[in-house]
Amino acid sequence: MSDKLASSEVLFQLTNQSLSYGNHRVLDDISLTIRRGEKVALLGPSGAGKSTLLNLLHQQQSQCSALQPQGGGLVDLLSVYQNIFIGGLDRVGTLAALWNLLRPLAAQRSAISELAQVLGLEDKLWQSVDRLSGGQRQRVAIGRALFRQQSVYLGDEPVSSLDPLQAQALLTHVLNQHETAVISLHNRQLALDNFDRIVVLQEGRLCCDCPPSALSAGQLDSYYQQDSSPVAEQSAPANEGWVIRTS
Amino acid sequence: MSILRRLQQLPLIAALLLSGLAQADTFVFTAIPDEDESRLQQRFGKVADYLSEQLGVEVRYIPVKSYAAAITAFRNDQVQLAWFGGLSGVQARGLVPGSEALAQGFEDQSFKTYFIANTSAGVEPADTLTDALKGKTFTFGSKGSTSGRLMPEFYLREQFDAAPEKIFSRVGFSGDHSRTIAQVQSGAYQIGAVNYSVWDSELQQGKVDQSKVQVIWTTPTYPDYQWSIRGDVDARYGAGFKEKVRAALLEMNDPALLESFPRQSFVPASNDDYAPIEATAKAIGLLDE
Amino acid sequence: MSALANLLQGLGSGGPDHKYSGNKPPVNQRDGAAGSSARRLTSVCLLMVAAALLALFGADLQVYSVDPWQELSRIGLGLVQPSWDDLPSLLQALAHTIAFALLAVALAAPLGLLLAMVFHWLPVRLLCAAVRSVHELFWGLIFMQLYGLSATTGLLAILVPFTGMFAKVFAEIFEQQQPEPVQTLPPAAGALKRYIYTLIPQSWPALISYSRYRFECALRSSAILGFIGLPTLGFHLETAFKQGHYSEAGALLWVFLLLIASIRWWLRPQLLPLYLLAAIWLLPETIGFSDGGSLWRFISVDILPTALRQGDGGELLDWLQMMFSEQVWPGLVQTLLLTQIAVVLSGVVVLVCYPFASRALAGPVMRWPGRFLLLVLRSTPEMVMAYVLLLLCGPSGLPVVLALGLHNGGLIAFLVANASDAEHKSPLARPDDPKGIKRYAYVETPRRFPAMLAFLFYRWEVILRESAIMGILGVVTLGFYIDSAFEEIRYDRAFLLIAVTALLNILVDTLSRRLRRFAHADSRLAKQSRNTSINCH
C-alpha cells in the first residue's frame, strides 16, 4: 500500500464485526479498513459472506456510493434508458422525474445515450429490460451504477454474465470512473490484474488481505479447495438414485 | 330446537336434490307489511302463535323480501297463506287454481295513492295530474306494488295517454314506500308515488319535512292488501280449515298483532273484490291477457 | 383520464421520437413482438381508456342536484354508533352467511378441480363458462323458483357459479406450471396419474390460496343473497337501509368487515372439518325441496314464451322483437358502457390507493390506515356502496360506476399491495432504491403493472356481471329488466334476459383473454406469482 493511500481518508471501517441470520453466522469477527482511492477485489467461495459484507459497507456510505447488487434490481417494464436514469433520480426534482417518464429529459437523454454507447447498448435504449439477455441486463445495471456518478463503487459480481473481453473492458471503465471501488468477483485473473488489494473471505472470516503481487492464482485457488466442487455434488445423488432404482 | 332435529339435516345435500321429501303438516304463512319491514320474525311470530292457538295446528311464519318471493312460495306450496298486496294477490291466485282471497284490511277497502313532490320541483297540489309533471324525474315504489306501481301508473297513463317513461325524464323504482318519501325529500327524484297509509304514519312520526316534500294529488280509491289462501288446505288440514282461518283472521282484534300489518281490523274479502285490480294490471300490460 | 393514458404510454417506452425508433434495428424478436413490452401493455391500456372515454358519452351518468346531507349524516351517525340491540338475529344471520359460504366452497372447490382436469373438453369449457356467466343473485332468483327460500337455494346459488370459476381458474393454474415434471413421467401414465403426481402437488399452494380467496368472495356472495330474501346478513342490511335504520345497518357492516378482516386468523385447515359440521348444523331449517314437478314446470312451461309453447311463430317473432328493442338492446348497451367506465375507474383507484397500503411506499406503520381503507372498500358489498352513492349523486349510472370502481379498485389494490409487500425483502429490492413518489413511478408501479392489468382483465367479466345486477337498484342495465321480469312473474322474459347477459359475459371473457394474451400480462403474472396464484376473479 503506497504512502499516499495510507494517509488518505478512511471511508469504510469495520471492527470485529459479526453478523448472524438465525443460527447461521454469515460474518465472523471481521475487521477491515478501506481508504479513499483504494481498489479492492473481494474473493471467496459462494456463500462466504461477500454480498453481506458489501451491504454493510454500503450502509456506511450509502450517500456517496454507487451500488450494483447481484441481479441488478432492474425494473422489468421500464426501458434501458429509464433503468439507467433511475441511478440519477436524486439529481432531478419529483416533477421532472415524473415528466421524464412521459418524455425523456433532453439533457439526461444525451448523457444516457453516451453511456449506452460505452455499454454497447445504444440500439437497445428504448427496449424494456425484460426482453434483454442476461449479459445485456447486467450492462444496464452497470449503467445505472455509473449514472449514480459517485466516487465510490460497490459491485457484487458486476461482470459475471459478460464475455471475457467485455468483462475486462467494462471493469476497467468502472474502475476508471470511480476513485474507490470494492468489487466482489469470481474470476481470479480479473482480480489479480485490475486491483491493488485483494480481500478473501471464507465462511464469514477474513482469511487474506494483501496486494495482488503477494498472491498467485494457485494460492488463490487454495481458498476455494474446501468448497466441495459442484460437479461432485451433482453426481453423487445421481449415482445413488441409479443404484436405488436398479437394486 | 333440539339438536336431534338439527342432525336430521345432515343428509341435506342428497335429500334436497331428490324429490318427494314429505313436509311436516305445519301451516306456513308469509307477509310483507307495507311499512317497517324490520324484525319481521319477532313481530309475525306473535301472529303465528295467535293463529296456532285458534287453528289447533303448528303455524310458522317465513319472512320474504319481495312480492315475487311471496308469490313463488305460495305457488310452490312453501306457504299456504299469504298477506299479499292487491296486484301480487291477483298474480298469485292466477298461478294457484282454487286459491282465494279470505280477508282484507279495513283500510284496504278504499286504499289510495299519494303523488308527492319535492317543493323545489315547482309542482303545486291540484285536483288532477297536471302537465307541470312532464319532464320531471319520477319514482315508483316497488315494481310489484299495487299502491306504489300499478295504480299510479294506471292513472298516469289515463291522464297523459303515454307510458311513464314518455312523461318523465327519468323513471325509477325506489323499491319501498319509505324510500320513495326519503328520495323525493332529498331531491334524488322530484316526484314520487306513495302508499297513503305509509305517508300518514311517517308524517305522524315526524319523519317528513313538509317544507321539502308535499302531496300534490290523491288517486281515487281501490282495494289493496288481502289474505289469500291456497285451495287445497281443506284437504290437507281437515274440512272447514279455510273457514277457520278466515274466522281467526276476522276475529284478530289484539292491537299488538294488528299493528304489525298495520291495520285496524280485517274484514271479509273475495276474489271478485279484486277484479278491478286485475283489469288495471291487464290494461297497463303488467299481466298478460 | 387522458393524463392516465399519457402516464401509461410513458411507462417505460419513452420513445416519443419517431425518427429514433424508426432507425432502430430489428430488436430481440423472441416472440416477434416490438422491443418494448411496455408498448403492448400501453396500447391495450389506451384502447381500454379510449373505449371508456367514448362510453362516457353514451352512458347514463347524469348528476342530480340533491340534498342528501340529512340522510348522509344519519348514515354516518349510524356507522359511528352501531346499534347492537338485535344481537341474536344478527348472530344468526352471521352464522347463516358463513354456513352457506363454507359449504358452497367446500363442495365447489373439489368439483371445480375435477372439472379442471377435463377442461380441455369443449363441452366442459362451455358448461363452466355458462354457469359462471350468471351472477349468484340471478342463480338465487332462479333456484328460488324451484326450492323456495331455503338452504338449498342459498347453497346452489353460490355452488353452481363458483364451480365454474374454480374449474376455469384451476385449469389456468395447471397451464402455468413448469412443464418439466410432466415431461419426465412415463408417457403411458394416464391423465389422472399425471395430475395426482405432478400438476396437483406442483400447484397445491396456488390451489389452496385461490380457494381461500374464493371463500372470501363466497362470504360476500352469501351476504348479498340476503337481498333477495335468504336469511343472511344482506337480509337485515337491505331492510335496515330501506327503512333508514342506519345504526342497525352500521352494526351489520361492522360485523361483516370484521368477518372478512379476520378470515386469516380463524380459517385453519385443521379446523375445517369442525367448521363444516357446524355449518351443516347452522343451515336454516327450511330445506328446499322440489318434487320434480316444479322443476319440470319451470323448464317446460315457465321459462318458455307463451307463443313458443303454442307454436305460434309469428307471435314469437313479435315477442322477440319487442323484447329486443325495449329491453335487451337498451339494457345491453347501458351494461356494457357502465362496465367499461367502471373497469377503467377501478384501474385509477388501484393506482391511487395501493401505495398507501404498501410497506415499501407508505412505510410499516402508515400502511395500516391504507390497509383499512382497502378492507372497507373490498368488504362493503357493491350494492350497499351504490345505494349510499345513489343518495349522494341521484339516480343514474354514476353511483353504479363509482361503487364498482371503488369496490373492485380496492380489491385489486389490496392484491397489488400484497404483491409489493411480498417483494419487500426479496433480492429484487435494492438498498439504494429511490423513495417516495419517485419510487412509486420508477420501481413499484412498473413492477406491479402487468399483474395489475391481468387482475383488471380477470375482473372485467366480474364487473360486467355486477353492473348487470346493479339494475336491481333501478339503473337501467340488463339486471333492471331481469329484476322486473321476476317481479312481474314473467320467467320467460327473465330467462331470455339472463341468457343474453350470460352470452355477453362469455364474449367479454373471451375478449379479455385475447387482450391479456396480447399484452402478455398473463405470462408475467404467472412468472411473478407461480406459487402465490392469481387471486382475482
XYZ file of C-alpha atoms in Angstrom, chain A residues 55 58 66-70 72-79 82 85-86 89-94 96-98 100-104 109 113 122-128 130-133 136 141 144 148, chain C residues 6-7 9-17 20 24-28 30-31 33-41 427-428 430-434 437-439 441-443 445-447 449-450 520 524 527:
98
model
C -24.215 -4.417 2.019
C -22.997 0.319 1.552
C -22.933 3.593 -6.346
C -24.189 0.115 -5.603
C -24.571 -2.680 -8.096
C -26.201 -5.611 -6.277
C -26.350 -9.106 -7.685
C -29.102 -5.594 -10.593
C -32.550 -4.785 -9.218
C -33.811 -3.731 -12.641
C -37.428 -2.721 -13.185
C -38.693 -5.032 -15.899
C -41.302 -2.946 -17.592
C -39.091 0.131 -17.929
C -36.769 0.698 -20.852
C -35.293 4.621 -17.700
C -31.893 7.040 -15.413
C -33.046 5.661 -12.042
C -33.134 10.159 -9.757
C -31.764 12.079 -6.786
C -30.393 14.765 -9.092
C -33.773 15.742 -10.567
C -36.889 17.076 -8.888
C -40.006 14.958 -8.465
C -39.058 16.434 -13.608
C -38.786 12.750 -12.740
C -42.480 12.198 -13.494
C -39.238 12.105 -17.734
C -41.483 9.040 -17.718
C -43.630 10.727 -20.343
C -40.845 12.400 -22.299
C -37.185 11.752 -21.619
C -31.107 11.635 -22.749
C -27.171 7.734 -24.868
C -27.131 2.061 -27.909
C -29.551 0.079 -30.072
C -31.486 -1.217 -27.071
C -32.073 2.110 -25.377
C -35.884 2.036 -25.704
C -36.427 -1.626 -25.112
C -37.912 -2.887 -21.893
C -37.321 -7.902 -19.608
C -36.615 -8.545 -23.261
C -32.830 -8.423 -22.834
C -30.383 -11.273 -22.343
C -27.390 -7.119 -21.565
C -27.163 -2.489 -14.115
C -27.289 2.555 -13.554
C -25.137 7.421 -9.997
C -50.191 9.503 -21.002
C -48.725 8.036 -17.897
C -47.964 5.485 -22.547
C -44.914 6.868 -20.888
C -44.332 3.803 -18.784
C -41.003 2.629 -19.931
C -41.262 3.220 -23.591
C -40.240 6.847 -23.652
C -39.729 6.842 -27.343
C -41.584 9.995 -28.383
C -39.007 10.474 -31.102
C -35.234 7.353 -33.365
C -33.844 1.183 -34.619
C -32.503 -2.062 -35.998
C -34.764 -5.084 -35.576
C -34.606 -5.900 -31.933
C -34.668 -9.041 -29.910
C -38.088 -13.541 -29.043
C -41.774 -13.626 -29.783
C -43.126 -8.534 -30.729
C -41.898 -4.997 -30.669
C -38.925 -4.412 -28.435
C -40.813 -2.828 -25.625
C -43.170 -4.911 -23.508
C -44.488 -1.644 -22.196
C -45.650 -0.675 -25.652
C -48.057 -3.583 -25.878
C -49.389 -3.009 -22.408
C -33.336 -9.924 -3.874
C -35.157 -7.667 -6.328
C -32.110 -2.779 -3.564
C -30.981 -0.784 -0.589
C -30.488 2.240 -2.827
C -33.905 2.148 -4.492
C -35.443 5.631 -4.739
C -43.156 9.340 -5.455
C -40.054 8.549 -7.462
C -40.089 5.022 -6.124
C -43.252 5.947 -10.526
C -39.976 4.203 -11.334
C -39.949 0.993 -9.349
C -45.756 0.794 -10.363
C -43.835 -0.552 -13.370
C -43.156 -3.788 -11.474
C -48.307 -3.020 -13.654
C -48.531 -6.265 -15.636
C -48.570 -10.750 -22.192
C -45.736 -12.158 -16.413
C -43.898 -15.648 -13.669
